[in-house]
Short mmCIF file of C-alpha atoms in Angstrom, two decimals:
data_model
loop_
_atom_site.label_atom_id
_atom_site.label_comp_id
_atom_site.label_asym_id
_atom_site.label_seq_id
_atom_site.Cartn_x
_atom_site.Cartn_y
_atom_site.Cartn_z
CA UNK O 25 113.69 163.67 77.55
CA UNK O 26 117.07 163.93 74.72
CA UNK O 27 120.40 162.69 75.47
CA UNK O 28 121.73 163.98 71.93
CA UNK O 29 121.79 167.92 73.71
CA UNK O 30 125.20 166.36 75.38
CA UNK O 31 127.41 165.37 72.66
CA UNK O 32 127.44 168.69 71.65
CA UNK O 33 129.45 169.18 75.06
CA UNK O 34 131.28 165.99 74.16
CA UNK O 35 132.31 167.30 71.57
CA UNK O 36 133.07 170.57 72.77
CA UNK O 37 135.10 169.07 75.86
CA UNK O 38 137.95 167.37 73.16
CA UNK O 39 139.24 171.35 73.19
CA UNK O 40 138.48 173.55 75.73
CA UNK O 41 141.02 173.54 78.90
CA UNK O 42 140.86 175.33 82.13
CA UNK O 43 138.36 178.53 82.63
CA UNK O 44 137.02 177.08 78.93
CA UNK O 45 136.13 173.61 80.59
CA UNK O 46 134.71 175.29 83.82
CA UNK O 47 131.72 177.24 81.26
CA UNK O 48 130.95 174.39 79.43
CA UNK O 49 130.02 172.56 82.51
CA UNK O 50 128.09 175.40 83.61
CA UNK O 51 126.22 175.67 79.99
CA UNK O 52 125.63 171.77 80.54
CA UNK O 53 124.08 172.13 83.69
CA UNK O 54 122.07 174.89 82.63
CA UNK O 55 121.02 172.74 79.34
CA UNK O 56 116.31 171.71 80.44
CA UNK O 57 117.29 169.20 78.23
CA UNK O 58 120.30 167.41 79.50
CA UNK O 59 119.96 165.68 82.41
CA UNK O 60 122.61 162.92 82.37
CA UNK O 61 126.84 164.02 83.18
CA UNK O 62 129.03 160.75 83.13
CA UNK O 63 130.27 161.14 80.22
CA UNK O 64 131.17 164.64 80.06
CA UNK O 65 133.16 163.15 83.95
CA UNK O 66 135.06 161.02 81.39
CA UNK O 67 136.69 163.34 79.14
CA UNK O 68 140.20 163.85 80.37
CA UNK O 69 139.78 167.57 79.91
CA UNK O 70 136.43 168.03 82.48
CA UNK O 71 138.98 165.55 85.61
CA UNK O 72 141.87 167.24 85.05
CA UNK O 73 140.13 170.21 86.52
CA UNK O 74 140.26 168.41 89.65
CA UNK O 75 144.06 169.17 89.63
CA UNK O 76 143.42 173.00 90.16
CA UNK O 77 141.97 175.01 92.82
CA UNK O 78 140.59 177.46 90.76
CA UNK O 79 138.56 174.98 88.92
CA UNK O 80 137.73 171.93 91.21
CA UNK O 81 134.84 173.54 92.46
CA UNK O 82 133.26 173.47 88.78
CA UNK O 83 134.10 169.46 88.63
CA UNK O 84 131.86 169.46 91.72
CA UNK O 85 129.38 170.68 90.96
CA UNK O 86 129.08 168.87 87.43
CA UNK O 87 129.50 166.09 90.31
CA UNK O 88 126.64 167.11 91.78
CA UNK O 89 124.14 167.46 88.70
CA UNK O 90 125.93 163.81 87.84
CA UNK O 91 124.90 161.78 91.25
CA UNK O 92 124.53 164.75 93.89
CA UNK O 93 121.79 165.35 95.49
CA UNK O 94 119.97 169.53 96.20
CA UNK O 95 120.84 168.88 100.13
CA UNK O 96 124.84 167.86 98.53
CA UNK O 97 125.14 171.45 96.96
CA UNK O 98 123.35 173.10 100.03
CA UNK O 99 126.30 171.89 102.46
CA UNK O 100 129.04 172.43 100.17
CA UNK O 101 127.72 175.84 98.79
CA UNK O 102 129.69 178.30 100.59
CA UNK O 103 132.92 177.03 98.15
CA UNK O 104 131.03 176.18 94.68
CA UNK O 105 130.17 178.09 92.28
CA UNK O 106 126.61 179.64 92.53
CA UNK O 107 123.46 178.26 90.88
CA UNK O 108 120.76 180.12 88.35
CA UNK O 109 117.50 179.29 89.07
CA UNK O 110 116.67 177.39 86.68
CA UNK O 111 119.90 175.68 87.47
CA UNK O 112 118.62 174.88 91.49
CA UNK O 113 115.02 173.75 89.84
CA UNK O 114 117.36 171.18 87.74
CA UNK O 115 119.25 170.61 90.58
CA UNK O 116 115.95 170.23 92.67
CA UNK O 117 114.25 167.97 89.89
CA UNK O 118 117.28 165.28 90.05
CA UNK O 119 116.88 164.57 93.76
CA UNK O 120 113.21 163.75 93.17
CA UNK O 121 114.40 161.40 91.00
CA UNK O 122 116.88 160.30 93.62
CA UNK O 123 114.20 159.30 95.44
CA UNK O 124 112.05 157.80 93.17
CA UNK O 125 114.71 155.87 92.71
CA UNK O 126 114.19 154.51 96.40
CA UNK O 127 110.60 155.33 97.38
CA UNK O 128 107.17 153.91 95.59
CA UNK O 129 105.38 156.80 97.98
CA UNK O 130 107.17 160.03 98.55
CA UNK O 131 105.92 162.47 101.06
CA UNK O 132 105.60 166.09 101.19
CA UNK O 133 106.68 166.73 104.11
CA UNK O 134 110.52 164.93 102.94
CA UNK O 135 109.98 166.64 99.60
CA UNK O 136 109.74 169.52 100.90
CA UNK O 137 112.80 169.38 103.37
CA UNK O 138 115.29 167.56 101.08
CA UNK O 139 114.76 169.97 98.49
CA UNK O 140 114.51 172.54 100.96
CA UNK O 141 111.21 174.54 99.95
CA UNK O 142 108.27 175.75 101.71
CA UNK O 143 105.14 175.40 100.17
CA UNK O 144 103.81 172.46 98.64
CA UNK O 145 102.17 174.11 95.89
CA UNK O 146 106.05 175.41 94.34
CA UNK O 147 107.00 171.82 95.32
CA UNK O 148 104.02 170.44 93.02
CA UNK O 149 104.62 172.31 90.11
CA UNK O 150 108.22 171.77 90.70
CA UNK O 151 107.27 167.31 90.47
CA UNK O 152 104.46 168.43 87.08
CA UNK O 153 107.18 169.87 85.22
CA UNK O 154 109.79 167.32 86.23
CA UNK O 155 106.66 164.46 84.97
CA UNK O 156 106.72 167.06 82.01
CA UNK O 157 110.39 166.78 81.00
CA UNK O 158 110.03 163.15 81.28
CA UNK O 159 111.68 163.16 84.50
CA UNK O 160 109.30 160.66 86.74
CA UNK O 161 105.65 159.60 86.58
CA UNK O 162 103.46 159.15 89.05
CA UNK O 163 100.15 160.88 90.99
CA UNK O 164 99.99 163.92 93.33
CA UNK O 165 97.44 162.91 96.71
CA UNK O 166 96.65 166.14 98.04
CA UNK O 167 94.76 164.76 100.96
CA UNK O 168 97.53 162.32 101.84
CA UNK O 169 100.10 164.98 101.64
CA UNK O 170 102.50 162.39 99.33
CA UNK O 171 103.69 162.16 95.68
CA UNK O 172 102.73 158.41 94.61
CA UNK O 173 106.03 157.20 92.05
CA UNK O 174 105.10 155.02 88.92
CA UNK O 175 108.53 155.28 87.32
CA UNK O 176 111.46 157.82 87.32
CA UNK O 177 114.61 157.99 84.97
CA UNK O 178 117.92 156.65 86.31
CA UNK O 179 120.86 158.70 87.31
CA UNK O 180 124.51 158.09 87.09
CA UNK O 181 126.85 156.29 88.56
CA UNK O 182 128.54 157.41 91.55
CA UNK O 183 132.06 156.48 91.59
CA UNK O 184 132.58 152.94 92.81
CA UNK O 185 128.46 152.20 92.76
CA UNK O 186 129.21 150.10 89.75
CA UNK O 187 131.32 147.90 91.39
CA UNK O 188 128.84 146.81 93.69
CA UNK O 189 126.06 147.28 90.75
CA UNK O 190 127.54 144.08 89.35
CA UNK O 191 128.76 142.19 92.68
CA UNK O 192 124.78 142.20 93.25
CA UNK O 193 124.26 141.63 89.22
CA UNK O 194 126.46 138.25 89.52
CA UNK O 195 124.93 137.33 92.87
CA UNK O 196 121.27 137.36 91.30
CA UNK O 197 122.66 135.56 88.96
CA UNK O 198 124.35 132.58 90.78
CA UNK O 199 120.81 132.61 92.90
CA UNK O 200 119.19 132.39 89.77
CA UNK O 201 121.43 129.67 89.40
CA UNK O 202 121.12 127.36 92.22
CA UNK O 203 117.21 127.65 92.11
CA UNK O 204 117.25 126.50 88.44
CA UNK O 205 119.10 123.87 89.71
CA UNK O 206 116.42 123.70 92.07
CA UNK O 207 113.44 123.13 90.22
CA UNK O 208 115.18 121.05 87.20
CA UNK O 209 115.72 118.43 90.45
CA UNK O 210 111.68 118.59 91.43
CA UNK O 211 111.24 117.72 87.84
CA UNK O 212 113.45 115.17 87.72
CA UNK O 213 112.45 113.61 90.41
CA UNK O 214 108.26 114.23 89.65
CA UNK O 215 108.73 112.73 86.48
CA UNK O 216 110.78 109.69 87.97
CA UNK O 217 107.21 109.58 90.48
CA UNK O 218 105.03 109.35 87.63
CA UNK O 219 106.54 106.97 86.03
CA UNK O 220 106.90 104.38 89.22
CA UNK O 221 103.05 105.53 89.74
CA UNK O 222 102.39 104.85 86.32
CA UNK O 223 103.50 101.02 86.48
CA UNK O 224 102.39 100.74 89.94
CA UNK O 225 98.66 102.01 88.36
CA UNK O 226 98.94 99.32 85.19
CA UNK O 227 100.58 96.05 88.05
CA UNK O 228 97.17 97.22 90.04
CA UNK O 229 94.85 97.11 86.93
CA UNK O 230 96.39 93.56 85.53
CA UNK O 231 96.27 92.39 88.89
CA UNK O 232 92.49 93.22 89.00
CA UNK O 233 91.32 91.84 85.87
CA UNK O 234 93.19 88.35 87.05
CA UNK O 235 90.54 88.66 90.15
CA UNK O 236 87.71 89.30 87.79
CA UNK O 237 88.70 86.51 85.31
CA UNK O 238 89.03 84.20 88.61
CA UNK O 239 85.64 85.36 89.78
CA UNK O 240 83.69 84.36 86.96
CA UNK O 241 85.08 81.17 86.42
CA UNK O 242 84.50 80.04 90.11
CA UNK O 243 81.23 81.82 89.06
CA UNK O 244 80.90 79.81 86.08
CA UNK O 245 81.84 76.06 88.34
CA UNK O 246 79.19 77.40 90.82
CA UNK O 247 76.09 78.00 88.41
CA UNK O 248 76.85 75.37 85.10
CA UNK O 249 79.13 72.78 86.28
CA UNK O 250 77.37 69.63 88.59
CA UNK O 251 77.73 69.35 92.22
CA UNK O 252 80.94 66.55 92.70
CA UNK O 253 79.21 63.56 94.50
CA UNK O 254 75.73 63.95 92.85
CA UNK O 255 73.98 61.20 90.92
CA UNK O 256 72.21 61.52 87.89
CA UNK O 257 68.62 62.21 88.92
CA UNK O 258 66.96 62.31 85.61
CA UNK O 259 64.65 59.30 85.71
CA UNK O 260 63.91 57.11 82.75
CA UNK O 261 60.29 57.93 81.79
CA UNK O 262 60.27 55.43 79.25
CA UNK O 263 58.09 53.26 81.42
CA UNK O 264 55.02 55.15 83.06
CA UNK O 265 53.90 51.94 84.60
CA UNK O 266 56.99 50.83 86.22
CA UNK O 267 58.69 54.05 87.26
CA UNK O 268 62.25 53.07 88.69
CA UNK O 269 63.09 53.87 92.32
CA UNK O 270 64.80 57.49 93.09
CA UNK O 271 69.02 56.98 94.02
CA UNK O 272 70.21 58.52 96.94
CA UNK O 273 71.84 61.57 96.63
CA UNK O 274 75.32 61.14 97.36
CA UNK O 275 76.07 64.53 99.96
CA UNK O 276 80.22 65.66 99.34
CA UNK O 277 82.72 64.82 101.48
CA UNK O 278 84.17 66.92 104.35
CA UNK O 279 87.68 67.87 102.54
CA UNK O 280 85.24 68.92 99.77
CA UNK O 281 83.65 71.36 101.67
CA UNK O 282 86.55 72.98 102.65
CA UNK O 283 88.00 73.18 99.55
CA UNK O 284 85.08 74.48 97.88
CA UNK O 285 85.05 77.35 100.90
CA UNK O 286 89.29 77.95 101.07
CA UNK O 287 88.24 79.22 97.12
CA UNK O 288 85.46 81.05 97.70
CA UNK O 289 86.99 82.76 100.76
CA UNK O 290 90.32 82.95 98.68
CA UNK O 291 88.26 85.00 95.79
CA UNK O 292 86.46 87.04 98.16
CA UNK O 293 90.23 88.37 99.84
CA UNK O 294 91.40 89.27 96.30
CA UNK O 295 88.29 91.28 96.13
CA UNK O 296 88.96 93.72 98.90
CA UNK O 297 91.91 93.86 97.51
CA UNK O 298 90.31 95.00 94.27
CA UNK O 299 87.17 97.09 95.35
CA UNK O 300 89.05 100.15 96.34
CA UNK O 301 90.19 100.81 93.14
CA UNK O 302 87.95 99.63 91.35
CA UNK O 303 84.09 100.41 91.96
CA UNK O 304 82.71 97.08 89.48
CA UNK O 305 84.52 94.56 91.25
CA UNK O 306 83.03 95.46 94.22
CA UNK O 307 79.80 94.82 92.89
CA UNK O 308 81.31 91.06 92.08
CA UNK O 309 82.81 90.65 95.49
CA UNK O 310 79.19 90.78 96.88
CA UNK O 311 77.72 88.77 94.43
CA UNK O 312 80.35 86.30 95.34
CA UNK O 313 79.04 86.59 99.33
CA UNK O 314 76.19 86.00 98.24
CA UNK O 315 76.41 83.44 96.07
CA UNK O 316 79.23 81.93 98.88
CA UNK O 317 76.07 81.56 101.41
CA UNK O 318 74.26 80.12 99.09
CA UNK O 319 76.30 76.85 98.38
CA UNK O 320 76.89 76.53 102.56
CA UNK O 321 73.68 76.19 103.21
CA UNK O 322 72.93 73.65 100.05
CA UNK O 323 76.43 72.05 101.12
#
């Protein structure tokens, strides 16, 4: 679709007035490669046709080709200039563009009604021609009796439509800014939560390390250290013929037993907390329990 074809009419419109301007409009709407007329409508000599009763119909038909439909022409056909068959076909294709801009799927029944056609063969030929000139693209589904739109060209804006488009775009920009603000807040919250979680994990890991060291220290005391209250049980074997009598074993006091048991209970409690985060600590807790039982039995 070549928009450069309108340029020649824009140049001619600067000098064409009255009847000459009406003839220029007829040439523009008959041009098979010219489908946009908004700039031509803005020309002073063209817009001034609205002031005279004999030239106003030509301006009205140009407006229909710019942003109207075939139904609009039919309604005012009695006062509008008569269109040739190529011009009618062109207006029908522009009507399909308007329908395609609002619907992704257009039923044949809707197209036949709005285009003033009576058979699907003529309708399909018209759509194929519109696809060929680049007005729209899509698929004709004869089984479902519908035109499936894939893409379509735009048309000239109606009076006041540009303001509506600007208002819509401003509303869209405002909504986008609100969403962007909300996303920024959520990102900031997620980053802060991640930092807090990292600190919590670090502190918990340090606590686990402390528990592990405490378990190792208590384990070393129970494995290699002497039992409080016990004397040396070795025998002096220098004189085998005169063995010394075995010394009496002194058992730890009740307070010592309670202290040892309390320390073991404290270690077990700390390990219970850390076992949820570290599997190795769980094994240490079981080992400590076994040592605790062994110590109680020994005591």
